[in-house]
Amino acid sequence: MALLEVKDLQVYYGVIRALKGISFHVDQGEIVSLIGANGAGKTTTMQSIMRLIPIKSGCVVYDGNEINKIPGHKLVGMGMSQVPEGRRVFQELTVYENLLLGAYTQKDKKKIKEDIDEICTRFPRLGERKSQIAGTLSGGEQQMLAMGRALMSKPRILLLDEPSMGLSPLFVGEIFKIIEEVSKAGTTVLLVEQNAKKALSIADRGYVLETGKIVKTGKAADLLNDDSIKKAYLGE
Ligand code: ATP
């Protein structure tokens, strides 16, 4: 069953049509990758799902309910959590304080502490750096913190916008391993990536976005073997 469904979504920036009626779905338990070049509309898609930018037409259905009219801040409480492009952790706060902010839907202090401990077990680098100021973490560590913070709300679906951006190959590998672990632990994942090869290698299915339109979809393994995708996105 689809946990998230995007139907014929159109988004404009002024007169520019950034999304030209895109439709896709993410089933419960899947990792779905949305791949595409710079400017294809990946971030716009994520932001319109999370209600951070207005939708011109079409709709987003989450867990059977149209969420077009629900304010963005309520979506976290409903089980949706996003890690935005560029990580955006609170630079002046410590790792611990950043994680604490991810728990704003949880009121039970003991539970919050347990959840932080769980995140620090999953991300030992964060555990070792609980009192470090987030702005002094490396790019990869900040990405981990952004993911850890998003996971604090125990989302049913995690939306990740370019988690590999600007990271060294070692960290990219680590981040993708964590995404797979999060998925295995039961969280559904929508993964937006320019690193098509990595994204498709962990995904169940994929969609290819080109200038605001979905031009191809299929099982991730089939997309990895598709000649036109290999040429355009996989550098083969
Ligand atoms: P990238 O990988 O470079 O982040 P993307 O696939 O995420 O690209 P978007 O950021 O969604 O692409 O951009 C889609 C299109 O919308 C681009 O042509 C971009 O220039 C345009 N766009 C994005 N944000 C705005 C904005 N605030 N105002 C005007 N145009 C915008």
PDB file of N, CA and C in Angstrom, residues 4-94:
ATOM      1  N   LEU A   4       2.926   7.141   0.770  1.00  0.00           N
ATOM      2  CA  LEU A   4       2.962   8.508   0.226  1.00  0.00           C
ATOM      3  C   LEU A   4       2.651   8.457  -1.266  1.00  0.00           C
ATOM      4  N   GLU A   5       1.744   9.313  -1.677  1.00  0.00           N
ATOM      5  CA  GLU A   5       1.421   9.359  -3.097  1.00  0.00           C
ATOM      6  C   GLU A   5       1.352  10.818  -3.555  1.00  0.00           C
ATOM      7  N   VAL A   6       2.061  11.096  -4.633  1.00  0.00           N
ATOM      8  CA  VAL A   6       2.061  12.438  -5.208  1.00  0.00           C
ATOM      9  C   VAL A   6       1.317  12.345  -6.530  1.00  0.00           C
ATOM     10  N   LYS A   7       0.268  13.172  -6.673  1.00  0.00           N
ATOM     11  CA  LYS A   7      -0.567  13.045  -7.860  1.00  0.00           C
ATOM     12  C   LYS A   7      -0.567  14.339  -8.675  1.00  0.00           C
ATOM     13  N   ASP A   8      -0.031  14.258  -9.858  1.00  0.00           N
ATOM     14  CA  ASP A   8      -0.104  15.338 -10.853  1.00  0.00           C
ATOM     15  C   ASP A   8       0.275  16.713 -10.264  1.00  0.00           C
ATOM     16  N   LEU A   9       1.385  16.738  -9.577  1.00  0.00           N
ATOM     17  CA  LEU A   9       1.819  17.933  -8.847  1.00  0.00           C
ATOM     18  C   LEU A   9       2.427  18.988  -9.778  1.00  0.00           C
ATOM     19  N   GLN A  10       1.898  20.192  -9.659  1.00  0.00           N
ATOM     20  CA  GLN A  10       2.461  21.309 -10.429  1.00  0.00           C
ATOM     21  C   GLN A  10       2.875  22.402  -9.455  1.00  0.00           C
ATOM     22  N   VAL A  11       4.100  22.890  -9.639  1.00  0.00           N
ATOM     23  CA  VAL A  11       4.612  23.969  -8.796  1.00  0.00           C
ATOM     24  C   VAL A  11       5.236  25.034  -9.698  1.00  0.00           C
ATOM     25  N   TYR A  12       4.920  26.272  -9.407  1.00  0.00           N
ATOM     26  CA  TYR A  12       5.474  27.408 -10.161  1.00  0.00           C
ATOM     27  C   TYR A  12       6.323  28.266  -9.235  1.00  0.00           C
ATOM     28  N   TYR A  13       7.396  28.826  -9.806  1.00  0.00           N
ATOM     29  CA  TYR A  13       8.098  29.943  -9.160  1.00  0.00           C
ATOM     30  C   TYR A  13       7.805  31.136 -10.059  1.00  0.00           C
ATOM     31  N   GLY A  14       6.896  31.996  -9.669  1.00  0.00           N
ATOM     32  CA  GLY A  14       6.476  33.077 -10.556  1.00  0.00           C
ATOM     33  C   GLY A  14       5.841  32.467 -11.790  1.00  0.00           C
ATOM     34  N   VAL A  15       6.384  32.791 -12.970  1.00  0.00           N
ATOM     35  CA  VAL A  15       5.806  32.227 -14.193  1.00  0.00           C
ATOM     36  C   VAL A  15       6.511  30.931 -14.612  1.00  0.00           C
ATOM     37  N   ILE A  16       7.587  30.588 -13.880  1.00  0.00           N
ATOM     38  CA  ILE A  16       8.339  29.382 -14.259  1.00  0.00           C
ATOM     39  C   ILE A  16       7.692  28.130 -13.671  1.00  0.00           C
ATOM     40  N   ARG A  17       7.387  27.176 -14.567  1.00  0.00           N
ATOM     41  CA  ARG A  17       6.766  25.936 -14.095  1.00  0.00           C
ATOM     42  C   ARG A  17       7.879  24.963 -13.717  1.00  0.00           C
ATOM     43  N   ALA A  18       8.141  24.823 -12.414  1.00  0.00           N
ATOM     44  CA  ALA A  18       9.251  23.970 -11.964  1.00  0.00           C
ATOM     45  C   ALA A  18       8.855  22.493 -11.940  1.00  0.00           C
ATOM     46  N   LEU A  19       7.608  22.199 -11.583  1.00  0.00           N
ATOM     47  CA  LEU A  19       7.111  20.814 -11.635  1.00  0.00           C
ATOM     48  C   LEU A  19       5.908  20.792 -12.569  1.00  0.00           C
ATOM     49  N   LYS A  20       6.015  19.955 -13.611  1.00  0.00           N
ATOM     50  CA  LYS A  20       5.014  20.012 -14.684  1.00  0.00           C
ATOM     51  C   LYS A  20       3.993  18.880 -14.597  1.00  0.00           C
ATOM     52  N   GLY A  21       3.514  18.611 -13.388  1.00  0.00           N
ATOM     53  CA  GLY A  21       2.527  17.538 -13.230  1.00  0.00           C
ATOM     54  C   GLY A  21       3.193  16.198 -13.001  1.00  0.00           C
ATOM     55  N   ILE A  22       3.843  16.048 -11.839  1.00  0.00           N
ATOM     56  CA  ILE A  22       4.529  14.775 -11.582  1.00  0.00           C
ATOM     57  C   ILE A  22       3.692  13.889 -10.646  1.00  0.00           C
ATOM     58  N   SER A  23       3.779  12.586 -10.893  1.00  0.00           N
ATOM     59  CA  SER A  23       3.066  11.602 -10.072  1.00  0.00           C
ATOM     60  C   SER A  23       4.023  10.475  -9.714  1.00  0.00           C
ATOM     61  N   PHE A  24       4.019  10.094  -8.448  1.00  0.00           N
ATOM     62  CA  PHE A  24       4.788   8.914  -8.031  1.00  0.00           C
ATOM     63  C   PHE A  24       4.278   8.463  -6.665  1.00  0.00           C
ATOM     64  N   HIS A  25       4.702   7.280  -6.265  1.00  0.00           N
ATOM     65  CA  HIS A  25       4.285   6.816  -4.940  1.00  0.00           C
ATOM     66  C   HIS A  25       5.417   6.084  -4.244  1.00  0.00           C
ATOM     67  N   VAL A  26       5.294   6.020  -2.922  1.00  0.00           N
ATOM     68  CA  VAL A  26       6.250   5.275  -2.110  1.00  0.00           C
ATOM     69  C   VAL A  26       5.434   4.322  -1.248  1.00  0.00           C
ATOM     70  N   ASP A  27       5.646   3.024  -1.448  1.00  0.00           N
ATOM     71  CA  ASP A  27       4.912   2.044  -0.646  1.00  0.00           C
ATOM     72  C   ASP A  27       5.545   1.917   0.734  1.00  0.00           C
ATOM     73  N   GLN A  28       4.724   1.489   1.665  1.00  0.00           N
ATOM     74  CA  GLN A  28       5.182   1.212   3.022  1.00  0.00           C
ATOM     75  C   GLN A  28       6.402   0.280   2.970  1.00  0.00           C
ATOM     76  N   GLY A  29       7.491   0.666   3.642  1.00  0.00           N
ATOM     77  CA  GLY A  29       8.671  -0.204   3.740  1.00  0.00           C
ATOM     78  C   GLY A  29       9.669  -0.059   2.605  1.00  0.00           C
ATOM     79  N   GLU A  30       9.309   0.685   1.564  1.00  0.00           N
ATOM     80  CA  GLU A  30      10.226   0.813   0.420  1.00  0.00           C
ATOM     81  C   GLU A  30      11.283   1.895   0.630  1.00  0.00           C
ATOM     82  N   ILE A  31      12.383   1.763  -0.142  1.00  0.00           N
ATOM     83  CA  ILE A  31      13.258   2.919  -0.381  1.00  0.00           C
ATOM     84  C   ILE A  31      13.020   3.293  -1.843  1.00  0.00           C
ATOM     85  N   VAL A  32      12.552   4.505  -2.066  1.00  0.00           N
ATOM     86  CA  VAL A  32      12.332   4.979  -3.432  1.00  0.00           C
ATOM     87  C   VAL A  32      13.267   6.153  -3.686  1.00  0.00           C
ATOM     88  N   SER A  33      13.966   6.085  -4.818  1.00  0.00           N
ATOM     89  CA  SER A  33      14.895   7.170  -5.168  1.00  0.00           C
ATOM     90  C   SER A  33      14.337   8.018  -6.288  1.00  0.00           C
ATOM     91  N   LEU A  34      14.491   9.313  -6.089  1.00  0.00           N
ATOM     92  CA  LEU A  34      14.129  10.265  -7.136  1.00  0.00           C
ATOM     93  C   LEU A  34      15.455  10.829  -7.610  1.00  0.00           C
ATOM     94  N   ILE A  35      15.818  10.514  -8.862  1.00  0.00           N
ATOM     95  CA  ILE A  35      17.113  10.987  -9.333  1.00  0.00           C
ATOM     96  C   ILE A  35      16.926  12.014 -10.448  1.00  0.00           C
ATOM     97  N   GLY A  36      17.947  12.832 -10.647  1.00  0.00           N
ATOM     98  CA  GLY A  36      17.856  13.851 -11.686  1.00  0.00           C
ATOM     99  C   GLY A  36      19.015  14.813 -11.575  1.00  0.00           C
ATOM    100  N   ALA A  37      19.266  15.521 -12.666  1.00  0.00           N
ATOM    101  CA  ALA A  37      20.393  16.455 -12.721  1.00  0.00           C
ATOM    102  C   ALA A  37      20.074  17.725 -11.934  1.00  0.00           C
ATOM    103  N   ASN A  38      21.031  18.628 -11.863  1.00  0.00           N
ATOM    104  CA  ASN A  38      20.823  19.938 -11.235  1.00  0.00           C
ATOM    105  C   ASN A  38      19.613  20.617 -11.865  1.00  0.00           C
ATOM    106  N   GLY A  39      18.754  21.153 -11.012  1.00  0.00           N
ATOM    107  CA  GLY A  39      17.631  21.938 -11.529  1.00  0.00           C
ATOM    108  C   GLY A  39      16.473  21.107 -12.058  1.00  0.00           C
ATOM    109  N   ALA A  40      16.510  19.787 -11.905  1.00  0.00           N
ATOM    110  CA  ALA A  40      15.431  18.936 -12.428  1.00  0.00           C
ATOM    111  C   ALA A  40      14.128  19.125 -11.650  1.00  0.00           C
ATOM    112  N   GLY A  41      14.266  19.545 -10.392  1.00  0.00           N
ATOM    113  CA  GLY A  41      13.066  19.769  -9.571  1.00  0.00           C
ATOM    114  C   GLY A  41      12.986  18.865  -8.352  1.00  0.00           C
ATOM    115  N   LYS A  42      14.102  18.273  -7.977  1.00  0.00           N
ATOM    116  CA  LYS A  42      14.096  17.312  -6.863  1.00  0.00           C
ATOM    117  C   LYS A  42      13.781  18.005  -5.531  1.00  0.00           C
ATOM    118  N   THR A  43      14.514  19.083  -5.262  1.00  0.00           N
ATOM    119  CA  THR A  43      14.286  19.802  -4.001  1.00  0.00           C
ATOM    120  C   THR A  43      12.884  20.410  -3.979  1.00  0.00           C
ATOM    121  N   THR A  44      12.455  20.927  -5.118  1.00  0.00           N
ATOM    122  CA  THR A  44      11.103  21.497  -5.203  1.00  0.00           C
ATOM    123  C   THR A  44      10.070  20.431  -4.839  1.00  0.00           C
ATOM    124  N   THR A  45      10.282  19.211  -5.309  1.00  0.00           N
ATOM    125  CA  THR A  45       9.355  18.115  -4.998  1.00  0.00           C
ATOM    126  C   THR A  45       9.303  17.872  -3.490  1.00  0.00           C
ATOM    127  N   MET A  46      10.484  17.747  -2.880  1.00  0.00           N
ATOM    128  CA  MET A  46      10.556  17.509  -1.430  1.00  0.00           C
ATOM    129  C   MET A  46       9.864  18.629  -0.668  1.00  0.00           C
ATOM    130  N   GLN A  47      10.188  19.866  -1.056  1.00  0.00           N
ATOM    131  CA  GLN A  47       9.648  21.005  -0.301  1.00  0.00           C
ATOM    132  C   GLN A  47       8.144  21.129  -0.470  1.00  0.00           C
ATOM    133  N   SER A  48       7.646  20.758  -1.648  1.00  0.00           N
ATOM    134  CA  SER A  48       6.196  20.865  -1.802  1.00  0.00           C
ATOM    135  C   SER A  48       5.489  19.751  -1.038  1.00  0.00           C
ATOM    136  N   ILE A  49       6.112  18.580  -0.926  1.00  0.00           N
ATOM    137  CA  ILE A  49       5.508  17.509  -0.110  1.00  0.00           C
ATOM    138  C   ILE A  49       5.402  17.979   1.341  1.00  0.00           C
ATOM    139  N   MET A  50       6.479  18.607   1.833  1.00  0.00           N
ATOM    140  CA  MET A  50       6.500  19.049   3.242  1.00  0.00           C
ATOM    141  C   MET A  50       5.804  20.394   3.443  1.00  0.00           C
ATOM    142  N   ARG A  51       5.160  20.901   2.402  1.00  0.00           N
ATOM    143  CA  ARG A  51       4.360  22.130   2.479  1.00  0.00           C
ATOM    144  C   ARG A  51       5.220  23.363   2.753  1.00  0.00           C
ATOM    145  N   LEU A  52       6.464  23.318   2.337  1.00  0.00           N
ATOM    146  CA  LEU A  52       7.341  24.470   2.540  1.00  0.00           C
ATOM    147  C   LEU A  52       7.217  25.465   1.389  1.00  0.00           C
ATOM    148  N   ILE A  53       6.690  24.991   0.249  1.00  0.00           N
ATOM    149  CA  ILE A  53       6.372  25.904  -0.852  1.00  0.00           C
ATOM    150  C   ILE A  53       4.977  25.556  -1.370  1.00  0.00           C
ATOM    151  N   PRO A  54       4.269  26.549  -1.896  1.00  0.00           N
ATOM    152  CA  PRO A  54       2.883  26.286  -2.292  1.00  0.00           C
ATOM    153  C   PRO A  54       2.755  25.423  -3.558  1.00  0.00           C
ATOM    154  N   ILE A  55       1.714  24.620  -3.564  1.00  0.00           N
ATOM    155  CA  ILE A  55       1.407  23.756  -4.711  1.00  0.00           C
ATOM    156  C   ILE A  55       0.387  24.488  -5.584  1.00  0.00           C
ATOM    157  N   LYS A  56       0.626  24.472  -6.885  1.00  0.00           N
ATOM    158  CA  LYS A  56      -0.332  25.135  -7.792  1.00  0.00           C
ATOM    159  C   LYS A  56      -1.530  24.210  -8.039  1.00  0.00           C
ATOM    160  N   SER A  57      -1.246  22.962  -8.372  1.00  0.00           N
ATOM    161  CA  SER A  57      -2.327  21.981  -8.536  1.00  0.00           C
ATOM    162  C   SER A  57      -1.797  20.580  -8.305  1.00  0.00           C
ATOM    163  N   GLY A  58      -2.721  19.633  -8.195  1.00  0.00           N
ATOM    164  CA  GLY A  58      -2.347  18.265  -7.870  1.00  0.00           C
ATOM    165  C   GLY A  58      -2.443  18.055  -6.370  1.00  0.00           C
ATOM    166  N   CYS A  59      -2.090  16.875  -5.898  1.00  0.00           N
ATOM    167  CA  CYS A  59      -2.170  16.676  -4.452  1.00  0.00           C
ATOM    168  C   CYS A  59      -1.153  15.669  -3.925  1.00  0.00           C
ATOM    169  N   VAL A  60      -0.977  15.725  -2.613  1.00  0.00           N
ATOM    170  CA  VAL A  60      -0.093  14.795  -1.913  1.00  0.00           C
ATOM    171  C   VAL A  60      -0.962  14.019  -0.929  1.00  0.00           C
ATOM    172  N   VAL A  61      -0.907  12.691  -1.029  1.00  0.00           N
ATOM    173  CA  VAL A  61      -1.691  11.844  -0.139  1.00  0.00           C
ATOM    174  C   VAL A  61      -0.720  11.087   0.757  1.00  0.00           C
ATOM    175  N   TYR A  62      -0.905  11.225   2.068  1.00  0.00           N
ATOM    176  CA  TYR A  62      -0.056  10.516   3.024  1.00  0.00           C
ATOM    177  C   TYR A  62      -0.947   9.644   3.885  1.00  0.00           C
ATOM    178  N   ASP A  63      -0.631   8.379   3.930  1.00  0.00           N
ATOM    179  CA  ASP A  63      -1.388   7.425   4.744  1.00  0.00           C
ATOM    180  C   ASP A  63      -2.896   7.530   4.476  1.00  0.00           C
ATOM    181  N   GLY A  64      -3.228   7.704   3.223  1.00  0.00           N
ATOM    182  CA  GLY A  64      -4.643   7.733   2.827  1.00  0.00           C
ATOM    183  C   GLY A  64      -5.327   9.085   2.946  1.00  0.00           C
ATOM    184  N   ASN A  65      -4.608  10.097   3.470  1.00  0.00           N
ATOM    185  CA  ASN A  65      -5.224  11.421   3.638  1.00  0.00           C
ATOM    186  C   ASN A  65      -4.538  12.461   2.773  1.00  0.00           C
ATOM    187  N   GLU A  66      -5.356  13.299   2.137  1.00  0.00           N
ATOM    188  CA  GLU A  66      -4.783  14.420   1.377  1.00  0.00           C
ATOM    189  C   GLU A  66      -4.180  15.404   2.367  1.00  0.00           C
ATOM    190  N   ILE A  67      -2.925  15.762   2.179  1.00  0.00           N
ATOM    191  CA  ILE A  67      -2.305  16.639   3.183  1.00  0.00           C
ATOM    192  C   ILE A  67      -2.046  18.040   2.640  1.00  0.00           C
ATOM    193  N   ASN A  68      -2.609  18.317   1.467  1.00  0.00           N
ATOM    194  CA  ASN A  68      -2.381  19.641   0.842  1.00  0.00           C
ATOM    195  C   ASN A  68      -2.666  20.825   1.745  1.00  0.00           C
ATOM    196  N   LYS A  69      -3.679  20.671   2.605  1.00  0.00           N
ATOM    197  CA  LYS A  69      -4.110  21.833   3.378  1.00  0.00           C
ATOM    198  C   LYS A  69      -3.578  21.800   4.807  1.00  0.00           C
ATOM    199  N   ILE A  70      -2.802  20.760   5.120  1.00  0.00           N
ATOM    200  CA  ILE A  70      -2.292  20.658   6.491  1.00  0.00           C
ATOM    201  C   ILE A  70      -1.005  21.471   6.610  1.00  0.00           C
ATOM    202  N   PRO A  71      -0.879  22.323   7.654  1.00  0.00           N
ATOM    203  CA  PRO A  71       0.356  23.107   7.778  1.00  0.00           C
ATOM    204  C   PRO A  71       1.575  22.202   7.954  1.00  0.00           C
ATOM    205  N   GLY A  72       2.684  22.623   7.348  1.00  0.00           N
ATOM    206  CA  GLY A  72       3.899  21.817   7.344  1.00  0.00           C
ATOM    207  C   GLY A  72       4.321  21.327   8.720  1.00  0.00           C
ATOM    208  N   HIS A  73       4.216  22.193   9.740  1.00  0.00           N
ATOM    209  CA  HIS A  73       4.733  21.799  11.057  1.00  0.00           C
ATOM    210  C   HIS A  73       3.936  20.654  11.686  1.00  0.00           C
ATOM    211  N   LYS A  74       2.717  20.412  11.196  1.00  0.00           N
ATOM    212  CA  LYS A  74       1.917  19.309  11.753  1.00  0.00           C
ATOM    213  C   LYS A  74       2.335  17.964  11.170  1.00  0.00           C
ATOM    214  N   LEU A  75       3.034  18.004  10.029  1.00  0.00           N
ATOM    215  CA  LEU A  75       3.355  16.745   9.343  1.00  0.00           C
ATOM    216  C   LEU A  75       4.308  15.879  10.158  1.00  0.00           C
ATOM    217  N   VAL A  76       5.202  16.531  10.926  1.00  0.00           N
ATOM    218  CA  VAL A  76       6.162  15.758  11.721  1.00  0.00           C
ATOM    219  C   VAL A  76       5.407  14.904  12.740  1.00  0.00           C
ATOM    220  N   GLY A  77       4.420  15.500  13.392  1.00  0.00           N
ATOM    221  CA  GLY A  77       3.607  14.780  14.367  1.00  0.00           C
ATOM    222  C   GLY A  77       2.825  13.633  13.735  1.00  0.00           C
ATOM    223  N   MET A  78       2.628  13.715  12.406  1.00  0.00           N
ATOM    224  CA  MET A  78       1.898  12.655  11.701  1.00  0.00           C
ATOM    225  C   MET A  78       2.832  11.547  11.202  1.00  0.00           C
ATOM    226  N   GLY A  79       4.143  11.720  11.435  1.00  0.00           N
ATOM    227  CA  GLY A  79       5.064  10.648  11.058  1.00  0.00           C
ATOM    228  C   GLY A  79       5.909  10.923   9.830  1.00  0.00           C
ATOM    229  N   MET A  80       5.922  12.190   9.367  1.00  0.00           N
ATOM    230  CA  MET A  80       6.780  12.530   8.225  1.00  0.00           C
ATOM    231  C   MET A  80       7.945  13.370   8.732  1.00  0.00           C
ATOM    232  N   SER A  81       9.144  13.053   8.265  1.00  0.00           N
ATOM    233  CA  SER A  81      10.289  13.827   8.714  1.00  0.00           C
ATOM    234  C   SER A  81      11.237  14.025   7.542  1.00  0.00           C
ATOM    235  N   GLN A  82      11.790  15.239   7.452  1.00  0.00           N
ATOM    236  CA  GLN A  82      12.627  15.556   6.303  1.00  0.00           C
ATOM    237  C   GLN A  82      14.028  15.971   6.737  1.00  0.00           C
ATOM    238  N   VAL A  83      15.033  15.528   5.984  1.00  0.00           N
ATOM    239  CA  VAL A  83      16.384  16.060   6.155  1.00  0.00           C
ATOM    240  C   VAL A  83      16.632  16.928   4.927  1.00  0.00           C
ATOM    241  N   PRO A  84      16.613  18.252   5.115  1.00  0.00           N
ATOM    242  CA  PRO A  84      16.709  19.129   3.948  1.00  0.00           C
ATOM    243  C   PRO A  84      18.096  19.125   3.319  1.00  0.00           C
ATOM    244  N   GLU A  85      18.144  19.583   2.072  1.00  0.00           N
ATOM    245  CA  GLU A  85      19.413  19.725   1.369  1.00  0.00           C
ATOM    246  C   GLU A  85      20.314  20.668   2.166  1.00  0.00           C
ATOM    247  N   GLY A  86      21.590  20.360   2.228  1.00  0.00           N
ATOM    248  CA  GLY A  86      22.520  21.253   2.916  1.00  0.00           C
ATOM    249  C   GLY A  86      22.484  21.088   4.428  1.00  0.00           C
ATOM    250  N   ARG A  87      21.827  20.010   4.881  1.00  0.00           N
ATOM    251  CA  ARG A  87      21.854  19.573   6.283  1.00  0.00           C
ATOM    252  C   ARG A  87      21.169  20.501   7.274  1.00  0.00           C
ATOM    253  N   ARG A  88      21.543  21.741   7.308  1.00  0.00           N
ATOM    254  CA  ARG A  88      20.893  22.721   8.187  1.00  0.00           C
ATOM    255  C   ARG A  88      20.723  22.267   9.637  1.00  0.00           C
ATOM    256  N   VAL A  89      21.834  21.963  10.274  1.00  0.00           N
ATOM    257  CA  VAL A  89      21.768  21.755  11.720  1.00  0.00           C
ATOM    258  C   VAL A  89      21.925  23.125  12.378  1.00  0.00           C
ATOM    259  N   PHE A  90      21.550  23.215  13.646  1.00  0.00           N
ATOM    260  CA  PHE A  90      21.715  24.485  14.345  1.00  0.00           C
ATOM    261  C   PHE A  90      23.187  24.603  14.727  1.00  0.00           C
ATOM    262  N   GLN A  91      23.891  25.469  14.002  1.00  0.00           N
ATOM    263  CA  GLN A  91      25.346  25.537  14.080  1.00  0.00           C
ATOM    264  C   GLN A  91      25.878  25.891  15.460  1.00  0.00           C
ATOM    265  N   GLU A  92      25.152  26.767  16.187  1.00  0.00           N
ATOM    266  CA  GLU A  92      25.685  27.234  17.489  1.00  0.00           C
ATOM    267  C   GLU A  92      25.338  26.299  18.637  1.00  0.00           C
ATOM    268  N   LEU A  93      24.455  25.354  18.378  1.00  0.00           N
ATOM    269  CA  LEU A  93      24.044  24.444  19.457  1.00  0.00           C
ATOM    270  C   LEU A  93      24.896  23.183  19.442  1.00  0.00           C
ATOM    271  N   THR A  94      24.889  22.482  20.573  1.00  0.00           N
ATOM    272  CA  THR A  94      25.664  21.235  20.640  1.00  0.00           C
ATOM    273  C   THR A  94      24.912  20.117  19.904  1.00  0.00           C
TER     274      THR A  94
END
